[in-house]
Structures are given as structure tokens and as C-alpha cells.
Amino acid sequence: MRTRTLAASVAAAGALALAPGFALARLLHRAGFDPAADRLPAPFSVRITAIAPGRVTLRRGTEGLPGAHLEPGHYLLEAARGLARLGPVRETNGVVAIRDFEPLSGDIRPGDFARLDPFAFPGDPREAHGIAFEEVAIPAPLGEFPAWYIPGSRDTGAVMVHAKGANRRETLRLLPLLVEAGFPALAITYRNDDGCPPSPHGRYSYGRDEYEELEAAARWALDRGARRLLLVGYSMGGAIALSFIERSDLAHRAAAFILDAPMLDFASCVAHGARQRRIPLRYLAVSNRIAARRYGFRWDDFDHRRTALDLQAPVLLFHGDADPVIPVELSDALAAARPDIVRYVRTPGAGHIRSWNVDPEGYADAVRDFLRTLD
């Protein structure tokens, strides 16, 4: 009887010790691997309290993270009945913020709830910038994937890869600069995007598998006259670009990179998130093993730091020092290790993929200077 009681006590203690690991593994799956979580619409996190010519007053709404109305930079303000351009904070007392404001469409009124869209421009290249484009379908192993294509005069084609849970609109901040410089541009989609073929296992794989869609897009661009490739990657899109370099037979065609807050190592991002949530990092030693076993991956598959360090083509690298998703230290380390190829723009006060939003003029200047080196 005593032996059975002791064994039961040990088993219960073991289960109790593992409980945080299982809970964190489930949280990791929902936040990091499940595309369905990214398809939920962003909450209307701010409330419009007053509108005056060229100005809008915002305060915290009833949903979403506090302080969204104080986010620095330029955004698209999306309300239920209209859209507007939202500029920097001009005045604030920490409770309300007065910001630059330019109505675009619809009827936005005081009392409406709204959200800040970091992609900053609505619709597609034509609606956002008056840029003519073609809607094309890229054939890939899992099926056809839609893309925007804008022809250009250069023989280097730009292929643009958005972040996890985002869409092609993310590229609209950079796209006019590529078109201005004459680069053919292809803004692609990939597995698990809304309306696209899903991955067989239904989860993100941080470039390990998604590189196939980039490879298919690269082949499509090369078949239409491009001789070299400029790969543009946002967050997980950067991981996809690096996985392409690791795995694709077309990797030698990559002549340059523009990477914005690239996801160089997913395990570091998980630890970064745990620190912000005040979760003891010792729990990750258990939860990361449980997640890898339960969801069938290796953490090494999501570590692209070695590939980034071994690049032989020029890189323009952006990262905000207030990034809550991907630790800026990953980009710091890459820039410090490879100053021979990396031009690094470390943006003060910018959150995740917000370097353009915080400083669009500085962003544009850096991109133009970099593109001139590719002549």
C-alpha cells in the first residue's frame, strides 16, 4: 500500500511539473503555428472622439491592447464606415492622442470605433498608388497561388514575401520604390494564406515548407525574362527567403535582399515573447520539447542564422528596436557579423515591421540608396 501511494504521489508530482509545459505548448501552437488564429479580424482598438480639419482625436477603445492610439508613425485608420490616412501623434496626455488625419473613403464620425492598419494603404497597387498591375497565378506543388505582377525595365526581378498572417497589402509600402527604380515586382502568396491551398499538416513551418511557393514564383519571374532576383521578406517572409537559399536549386539567382524584421530564429522569438509575458524561461525547456514532438518539427528547421551569416549578396536590413515579436538583437548580431554586405537601419521606437511607419522618408531614402547599388 505504501509503495502504491508513493508511486501515485510521484506520478502526480510529475504531471504537475509537466502541466505548464503542456499549457505553453498549446499556447505556442495557437499563436505560432495555427493559421486560423491569424484570420480573426483585428479588434477595433481605438475610439474616435473628435474630428477637425486635418486632425483626429483618439482614445483607447474597449478591445485590443492599450495604447494602440499612441502608436508612433503613419497608418491606415479603418472604421466600420470608412478609411482615412492617420499620421503621427501631435499632442497627447497619455489618455487621448491628437493625430494627423486625412479621410479617404466612406463616412467616419466621432464615436466610431476603429483600428490602426500598419500596411498603411488600402486595396491593391492600383487603388493604393495608381500602379497598373496584373493578377497572376503561380503554379506550385500544392496548387496555384495568386500574385500581383508589375512589369519593369530591369533584368533583376523583385519577389516580395509577406509576413505570417499578413497578405500582399503588406508590400504596398515598399512597392512604389521598386516601380520607380524600374524593377519588375511580384508580390506573392503562400500556403495557409486566406484563399490559398493549405499545407498538408495545416500549420506554418517558418520557411521550411513555404519556400516552395517562393521557388515557384522565382521560376515564374525567371521564365519571364528576369536574370537575377531581389528577394524581399517581411518577418516570416524573411525566413522563407532564407529557406529558399538553403533549399532551392535557384538560390544562386538571388542577387540581393531587403529584409524587414526577419525571423532569423524562431526559438529566440519564443523566448522573447516569454520574457515579455513574464513566463520563466525554464518552462520553455519542457514546452518546446513537447511542442516539437506533438506537432512534428525540429527547432533547427526554424533557425536560419547560419544561412543569413553565409549570404554572399548585399542585404538591406530594417528592424525596430521596440519589436515585441522578433528580438532586434537577432538583426544586431547579423549586421555586426557581416558589415561587408549588410546595410542596417535600426529604427528607434519602431515595433514589429514598423520601420516604414515610424520614418517613411528615412525608409525610402535607404531603399533608394540600396537599389542604386544594384545597377
Short mmCIF file of C-alpha atoms in Angstrom, two decimals:
data_model
loop_
_atom_site.label_atom_id
_atom_site.label_comp_id
_atom_site.label_asym_id
_atom_site.label_seq_id
_atom_site.Cartn_x
_atom_site.Cartn_y
_atom_site.Cartn_z
CA MET A 1 0.00 0.00 0.00
CA ARG A 2 2.78 2.38 0.94
CA THR A 3 4.64 1.68 -2.35
CA ARG A 4 1.50 2.31 -4.40
CA THR A 5 0.86 5.57 -2.54
CA LEU A 6 4.43 6.72 -3.11
CA ALA A 7 4.23 5.84 -6.81
CA ALA A 8 0.96 7.72 -7.16
CA SER A 9 2.45 10.74 -5.41
CA VAL A 10 5.48 10.72 -7.70
CA ALA A 11 3.25 10.43 -10.78
CA ALA A 12 1.05 13.28 -9.60
CA ALA A 13 4.09 15.46 -8.91
CA GLY A 14 5.46 14.67 -12.36
CA ALA A 15 2.19 15.55 -14.02
CA LEU A 16 2.03 18.79 -12.05
CA ALA A 17 5.56 19.67 -13.14
CA LEU A 18 4.68 19.00 -16.78
CA ALA A 19 1.41 20.92 -16.72
CA PRO A 20 2.96 24.33 -17.52
CA GLY A 21 4.86 22.72 -20.38
CA PHE A 22 1.70 21.32 -21.97
CA ALA A 23 -0.14 24.61 -21.48
CA LEU A 24 2.69 26.59 -23.07
CA ALA A 25 2.93 24.11 -25.96
CA ARG A 26 -0.77 24.65 -26.68
CA LEU A 27 -0.30 28.41 -26.48
CA LEU A 28 2.67 28.18 -28.84
CA HIS A 29 0.63 26.20 -31.34
CA ARG A 30 -2.26 28.66 -31.27
CA ALA A 31 -0.11 31.79 -31.51
CA GLY A 32 2.72 30.50 -33.66
CA PHE A 33 1.51 27.67 -35.87
CA ASP A 34 -2.26 27.89 -36.35
CA PRO A 35 -3.30 29.93 -39.42
CA ALA A 36 -6.88 30.13 -38.13
CA ALA A 37 -5.72 32.35 -35.28
CA ASP A 38 -4.38 34.88 -37.81
CA ARG A 39 -7.65 35.03 -39.73
CA LEU A 40 -9.52 36.60 -36.88
CA PRO A 41 -10.06 40.29 -37.66
CA ALA A 42 -8.07 42.75 -35.62
CA PRO A 43 -10.25 44.41 -32.97
CA PHE A 44 -11.45 47.97 -33.25
CA SER A 45 -8.99 49.02 -30.57
CA VAL A 46 -9.38 52.83 -30.66
CA ARG A 47 -12.33 55.21 -30.37
CA ILE A 48 -12.67 58.41 -32.39
CA THR A 49 -13.73 61.18 -30.04
CA ALA A 50 -13.38 64.28 -32.26
CA ILE A 51 -12.61 65.22 -35.85
CA ALA A 52 -11.35 68.59 -37.07
CA PRO A 53 -9.78 69.65 -40.39
CA GLY A 54 -6.56 67.64 -40.69
CA ARG A 55 -6.81 66.29 -37.14
CA VAL A 56 -8.49 63.43 -35.28
CA THR A 57 -8.65 62.74 -31.55
CA LEU A 58 -8.40 59.13 -30.47
CA ARG A 59 -8.57 57.28 -27.19
CA ARG A 60 -8.40 53.66 -26.15
CA GLY A 61 -11.31 51.53 -27.30
CA THR A 62 -12.95 48.69 -25.45
CA GLU A 63 -10.97 45.94 -27.21
CA GLY A 64 -7.37 45.27 -28.10
CA LEU A 65 -4.12 46.27 -26.48
CA PRO A 66 -3.93 49.51 -24.54
CA GLY A 67 -2.02 52.31 -26.19
CA ALA A 68 -2.81 51.44 -29.82
CA HIS A 69 -3.91 55.05 -30.40
CA LEU A 70 -0.43 56.19 -29.29
CA GLU A 71 1.50 54.00 -31.73
CA PRO A 72 4.12 56.17 -33.46
CA GLY A 73 4.01 56.76 -37.19
CA HIS A 74 1.71 56.54 -40.18
CA TYR A 75 -1.20 54.09 -40.54
CA LEU A 76 -4.42 53.40 -42.36
CA LEU A 77 -7.29 54.14 -39.98
CA GLU A 78 -10.06 51.64 -40.63
CA ALA A 79 -13.52 52.17 -39.16
CA ALA A 80 -16.71 50.28 -39.90
CA ARG A 81 -17.92 53.03 -42.26
CA GLY A 82 -14.75 54.38 -43.83
CA LEU A 83 -10.99 54.68 -44.24
CA ALA A 84 -8.54 57.50 -43.55
CA ARG A 85 -4.83 58.17 -43.52
CA LEU A 86 -3.54 58.52 -39.97
CA GLY A 87 -0.36 60.45 -39.28
CA PRO A 88 1.92 60.93 -36.27
CA VAL A 89 0.79 61.88 -32.78
CA ARG A 90 0.86 65.68 -32.47
CA GLU A 91 -0.42 66.02 -28.91
CA THR A 92 -1.18 63.59 -26.13
CA ASN A 93 -1.76 63.48 -22.40
CA GLY A 94 -1.42 59.70 -22.34
CA VAL A 95 -5.18 59.20 -22.41
CA VAL A 96 -6.16 60.85 -25.70
CA ALA A 97 -3.99 61.49 -28.75
CA ILE A 98 -4.42 64.12 -31.47
CA ARG A 99 -3.04 62.90 -34.78
CA ASP A 100 -2.83 63.98 -38.41
CA PHE A 101 -5.88 62.81 -40.33
CA GLU A 102 -6.94 62.63 -43.98
CA PRO A 103 -10.25 60.96 -44.92
CA LEU A 104 -10.04 58.55 -47.86
CA SER A 105 -13.45 56.98 -48.27
CA GLY A 106 -16.75 56.43 -46.52
CA ASP A 107 -18.07 58.38 -43.57
CA ILE A 108 -16.00 58.36 -40.38
CA ARG A 109 -17.63 60.12 -37.43
CA PRO A 110 -16.88 60.89 -33.78
CA GLY A 111 -17.97 57.97 -31.63
CA ASP A 112 -16.88 55.39 -34.21
CA PHE A 113 -14.52 52.60 -33.22
CA ALA A 114 -11.56 51.92 -35.48
CA ARG A 115 -8.24 50.12 -35.82
CA LEU A 116 -4.78 51.13 -36.98
CA ASP A 117 -3.68 49.16 -40.04
CA PRO A 118 0.15 49.14 -40.33
CA PHE A 119 0.04 48.29 -44.05
CA ALA A 120 -0.93 51.97 -44.44
CA PHE A 121 -2.54 51.66 -47.89
CA PRO A 122 -5.84 50.10 -48.96
CA GLY A 123 -6.68 47.64 -51.68
CA ASP A 124 -4.13 46.78 -54.33
CA PRO A 125 -1.34 48.60 -56.23
CA ARG A 126 -3.83 50.48 -58.40
CA GLU A 127 -6.06 51.63 -55.57
CA ALA A 128 -3.16 52.45 -53.28
CA HIS A 129 -0.75 54.13 -55.71
CA GLY A 130 -2.29 54.21 -59.18
CA ILE A 131 0.15 51.47 -60.28
CA ALA A 132 -1.13 49.20 -63.04
CA PHE A 133 -0.64 45.51 -62.26
CA GLU A 134 -1.58 42.04 -63.39
CA GLU A 135 -3.27 39.46 -61.17
CA VAL A 136 -1.40 36.25 -61.98
CA ALA A 137 -1.45 32.67 -60.73
CA ILE A 138 1.84 31.00 -59.78
CA PRO A 139 1.80 27.20 -60.25
CA ALA A 140 3.45 25.42 -57.32
CA PRO A 141 3.48 21.85 -55.94
CA LEU A 142 0.41 22.45 -53.74
CA GLY A 143 -1.60 24.28 -56.40
CA GLU A 144 -1.91 27.79 -57.80
CA PHE A 145 -1.12 30.85 -55.72
CA PRO A 146 -2.27 34.38 -56.65
CA ALA A 147 0.28 37.18 -57.02
CA TRP A 148 0.44 40.78 -58.14
CA TYR A 149 2.85 41.39 -61.01
CA ILE A 150 4.14 44.77 -62.13
CA PRO A 151 6.44 44.68 -65.20
CA GLY A 152 9.67 46.68 -65.21
CA SER A 153 12.70 47.52 -67.33
CA ARG A 154 15.39 45.88 -65.17
CA ASP A 155 16.66 42.34 -65.62
CA THR A 156 16.56 41.83 -61.84
CA GLY A 157 13.08 40.85 -60.68
CA ALA A 158 11.88 41.62 -57.15
CA VAL A 159 9.91 38.88 -55.41
CA MET A 160 8.15 40.08 -52.27
CA VAL A 161 7.11 37.74 -49.45
CA HIS A 162 4.75 38.98 -46.72
CA ALA A 163 4.80 38.03 -43.04
CA LYS A 164 2.91 35.30 -41.20
CA GLY A 165 -0.78 36.07 -41.02
CA ALA A 166 -0.40 39.06 -43.34
CA ASN A 167 -1.19 39.41 -47.05
CA ARG A 168 0.10 41.10 -50.18
CA ARG A 169 -1.02 44.53 -49.00
CA GLU A 170 1.99 44.48 -46.68
CA THR A 171 4.18 45.11 -49.74
CA LEU A 172 2.38 48.33 -50.71
CA ARG A 173 4.67 50.46 -48.53
CA LEU A 174 7.77 49.44 -50.50
CA LEU A 175 6.29 48.69 -53.90
CA PRO A 176 6.34 52.27 -55.34
CA LEU A 177 10.09 52.49 -54.72
CA LEU A 178 10.72 49.32 -56.73
CA VAL A 179 8.49 50.51 -59.55
CA GLU A 180 10.16 53.94 -59.54
CA ALA A 181 13.55 52.23 -59.95
CA GLY A 182 12.33 50.03 -62.81
CA PHE A 183 12.33 46.65 -61.06
CA PRO A 184 9.72 44.12 -62.17
CA ALA A 185 7.89 43.24 -58.95
CA LEU A 186 6.00 40.15 -57.91
CA ALA A 187 4.09 40.20 -54.59
CA ILE A 188 3.30 36.59 -53.81
CA THR A 189 1.14 34.46 -51.53
CA TYR A 190 1.93 31.10 -49.96
CA ARG A 191 0.36 28.10 -48.28
CA ASN A 192 -2.13 28.77 -45.47
CA ASP A 193 -2.85 32.29 -46.72
CA ASP A 194 -6.54 33.11 -46.82
CA GLY A 195 -7.96 31.64 -50.03
CA CYS A 196 -4.78 29.68 -50.85
CA PRO A 197 -4.04 25.96 -50.64
CA PRO A 198 -3.31 24.87 -47.07
CA SER A 199 -0.23 22.96 -46.01
CA PRO A 200 -0.82 19.20 -45.62
CA HIS A 201 -0.45 19.44 -41.84
CA GLY A 202 -2.36 22.74 -41.63
CA ARG A 203 0.40 24.66 -39.83
CA TYR A 204 3.05 27.27 -40.53
CA SER A 205 6.60 25.97 -40.85
CA TYR A 206 8.60 29.23 -40.87
CA GLY A 207 10.13 28.73 -44.29
CA ARG A 208 10.87 25.02 -44.11
CA ASP A 209 7.99 24.24 -46.48
CA GLU A 210 6.77 27.66 -47.67
CA TYR A 211 9.98 28.15 -49.65
CA GLU A 212 8.37 26.01 -52.37
CA GLU A 213 5.96 28.83 -53.22
CA LEU A 214 8.85 31.31 -53.35
CA GLU A 215 10.79 28.91 -55.55
CA ALA A 216 7.79 28.63 -57.88
CA ALA A 217 7.50 32.43 -58.00
CA ALA A 218 11.23 32.77 -58.68
CA ARG A 219 10.94 30.33 -61.56
CA TRP A 220 7.93 32.24 -62.90
CA ALA A 221 9.91 35.51 -62.82
CA LEU A 222 12.97 33.93 -64.44
CA ASP A 223 10.83 32.39 -67.19
CA ARG A 224 9.56 35.91 -67.97
CA GLY A 225 12.95 37.47 -68.51
CA ALA A 226 14.50 38.11 -65.11
CA ARG A 227 18.12 37.08 -64.90
CA ARG A 228 18.58 37.73 -61.21
CA LEU A 229 16.35 38.10 -58.16
CA LEU A 230 15.92 40.69 -55.45
CA LEU A 231 14.23 38.88 -52.56
CA VAL A 232 12.13 41.00 -50.21
CA GLY A 233 11.00 39.37 -46.97
CA TYR A 234 8.94 40.64 -44.05
CA SER A 235 9.26 38.78 -40.72
CA MET A 236 8.46 35.13 -41.58
CA GLY A 237 8.79 36.19 -45.22
CA GLY A 238 12.47 36.74 -44.42
CA ALA A 239 12.66 33.20 -43.05
CA ILE A 240 11.07 31.94 -46.27
CA ALA A 241 13.67 33.82 -48.33
CA LEU A 242 16.49 32.30 -46.29
CA SER A 243 14.96 28.84 -46.51
CA PHE A 244 14.87 29.34 -50.29
CA ILE A 245 18.62 30.00 -50.14
CA GLU A 246 19.11 26.85 -48.05
CA ARG A 247 16.99 24.53 -50.15
CA SER A 248 16.33 25.74 -53.69
CA ASP A 249 18.31 24.98 -56.84
CA LEU A 250 17.57 28.58 -57.87
CA ALA A 251 19.32 30.08 -54.84
CA HIS A 252 22.28 31.22 -56.96
CA ARG A 253 19.96 33.63 -58.81
CA ALA A 254 19.43 35.72 -55.66
CA ALA A 255 21.45 38.91 -56.20
CA ALA A 256 20.24 41.00 -53.24
CA PHE A 257 17.89 41.04 -50.25
CA ILE A 258 15.67 43.54 -48.47
CA LEU A 259 14.72 42.07 -45.09
CA ASP A 260 12.38 43.81 -42.68
CA ALA A 261 12.43 42.39 -39.12
CA PRO A 262 13.35 38.94 -40.47
CA MET A 263 12.56 35.87 -38.39
CA LEU A 264 16.09 34.51 -38.19
CA ASP A 265 15.46 32.06 -35.35
CA PHE A 266 12.03 31.06 -34.10
CA ALA A 267 13.25 29.70 -30.75
CA SER A 268 14.69 33.14 -29.95
CA CYS A 269 11.32 34.70 -30.80
CA VAL A 270 9.51 32.30 -28.46
CA ALA A 271 11.91 33.21 -25.64
CA HIS A 272 11.42 36.91 -26.45
CA GLY A 273 7.66 36.51 -26.13
CA ALA A 274 8.00 34.57 -22.88
CA ARG A 275 10.12 37.31 -21.33
CA GLN A 276 7.50 39.92 -22.20
CA ARG A 277 4.79 37.79 -20.60
CA ARG A 278 7.00 37.19 -17.55
CA ILE A 279 6.97 33.44 -18.18
CA PRO A 280 10.04 31.79 -16.60
CA LEU A 281 12.33 30.65 -19.40
CA ARG A 282 12.97 27.37 -17.59
CA TYR A 283 9.47 26.30 -18.59
CA LEU A 284 10.42 26.56 -22.26
CA ALA A 285 12.89 23.71 -21.93
CA VAL A 286 9.89 21.46 -21.38
CA SER A 287 7.23 23.15 -23.52
CA ASN A 288 9.49 23.45 -26.57
CA ARG A 289 10.23 19.72 -26.47
CA ILE A 290 6.55 18.90 -26.04
CA ALA A 291 5.57 21.18 -28.93
CA ALA A 292 8.20 19.73 -31.27
CA ARG A 293 7.09 16.20 -30.50
CA ARG A 294 3.37 16.87 -30.62
CA TYR A 295 3.41 18.95 -33.81
CA GLY A 296 6.17 17.13 -35.66
CA PHE A 297 9.00 19.60 -36.22
CA ARG A 298 12.63 20.21 -35.28
CA TRP A 299 13.60 23.59 -33.85
CA ASP A 300 16.70 23.53 -36.07
CA ASP A 301 14.35 23.74 -39.08
CA PHE A 302 13.41 27.25 -37.96
CA ASP A 303 16.94 28.53 -37.27
CA HIS A 304 18.16 30.49 -40.29
CA ARG A 305 21.01 32.37 -38.61
CA ARG A 306 23.77 30.33 -40.25
CA THR A 307 22.27 30.84 -43.69
CA ALA A 308 22.00 34.58 -43.09
CA LEU A 309 25.62 34.77 -41.93
CA ASP A 310 26.77 32.90 -45.05
CA LEU A 311 24.97 35.13 -47.58
CA GLN A 312 27.17 36.44 -50.39
CA ALA A 313 24.79 39.08 -51.77
CA PRO A 314 24.09 42.58 -50.44
CA VAL A 315 21.39 42.95 -47.78
CA LEU A 316 19.33 45.96 -46.74
CA LEU A 317 18.14 45.16 -43.22
CA PHE A 318 15.44 47.03 -41.27
CA HIS A 319 14.48 46.37 -37.67
CA GLY A 320 12.72 48.43 -34.99
CA ASP A 321 14.26 48.48 -31.54
CA ALA A 322 10.79 48.18 -29.91
CA ASP A 323 9.84 44.98 -31.77
CA PRO A 324 7.68 42.84 -29.45
CA VAL A 325 7.67 39.84 -31.81
CA ILE A 326 11.22 39.32 -33.08
CA PRO A 327 14.12 40.43 -30.87
CA VAL A 328 16.11 43.20 -32.53
CA GLU A 329 19.25 41.54 -31.19
CA LEU A 330 18.98 38.93 -33.96
CA SER A 331 19.39 41.63 -36.60
CA ASP A 332 22.03 43.41 -34.48
CA ALA A 333 24.12 40.24 -34.50
CA LEU A 334 23.77 39.73 -38.25
CA ALA A 335 24.72 43.34 -39.00
CA ALA A 336 27.71 43.18 -36.66
CA ALA A 337 28.94 39.90 -38.13
CA ARG A 338 28.56 40.87 -41.80
CA PRO A 339 29.21 44.61 -42.21
CA ASP A 340 30.69 43.77 -45.61
CA ILE A 341 27.25 43.03 -47.08
CA VAL A 342 24.63 44.36 -44.61
CA ARG A 343 23.29 47.90 -44.64
CA TYR A 344 21.45 48.13 -41.34
CA VAL A 345 18.65 50.54 -40.47
CA ARG A 346 17.81 50.13 -36.76
CA THR A 347 14.72 52.26 -36.23
CA PRO A 348 14.25 53.81 -32.77
CA GLY A 349 10.79 53.29 -31.31
CA ALA A 350 9.53 51.08 -34.15
CA GLY A 351 7.56 47.94 -33.38
CA HIS A 352 7.27 44.81 -35.48
CA ILE A 353 7.72 45.64 -39.18
CA ARG A 354 7.07 49.30 -38.38
CA SER A 355 10.26 50.95 -39.67
CA TRP A 356 8.38 52.44 -42.63
CA ASN A 357 5.50 53.58 -40.42
CA VAL A 358 7.79 55.41 -37.99
CA ASP A 359 10.03 57.00 -40.62
CA PRO A 360 8.71 56.64 -44.19
CA GLU A 361 11.11 59.25 -45.58
CA GLY A 362 14.16 57.62 -43.99
CA TYR A 363 12.94 54.22 -45.13
CA ALA A 364 12.54 55.45 -48.71
CA ASP A 365 15.97 57.08 -48.71
CA ALA A 366 17.62 53.86 -47.51
CA VAL A 367 15.81 51.79 -50.13
CA ARG A 368 16.66 54.19 -52.97
CA ASP A 369 20.32 54.27 -51.96
CA PHE A 370 20.43 50.47 -51.79
CA LEU A 371 18.70 49.97 -55.13
CA ARG A 372 21.19 52.31 -56.81
CA THR A 373 23.99 49.93 -55.76
CA LEU A 374 22.32 47.14 -57.74
CA ASP A 375 22.85 48.84 -61.12
#
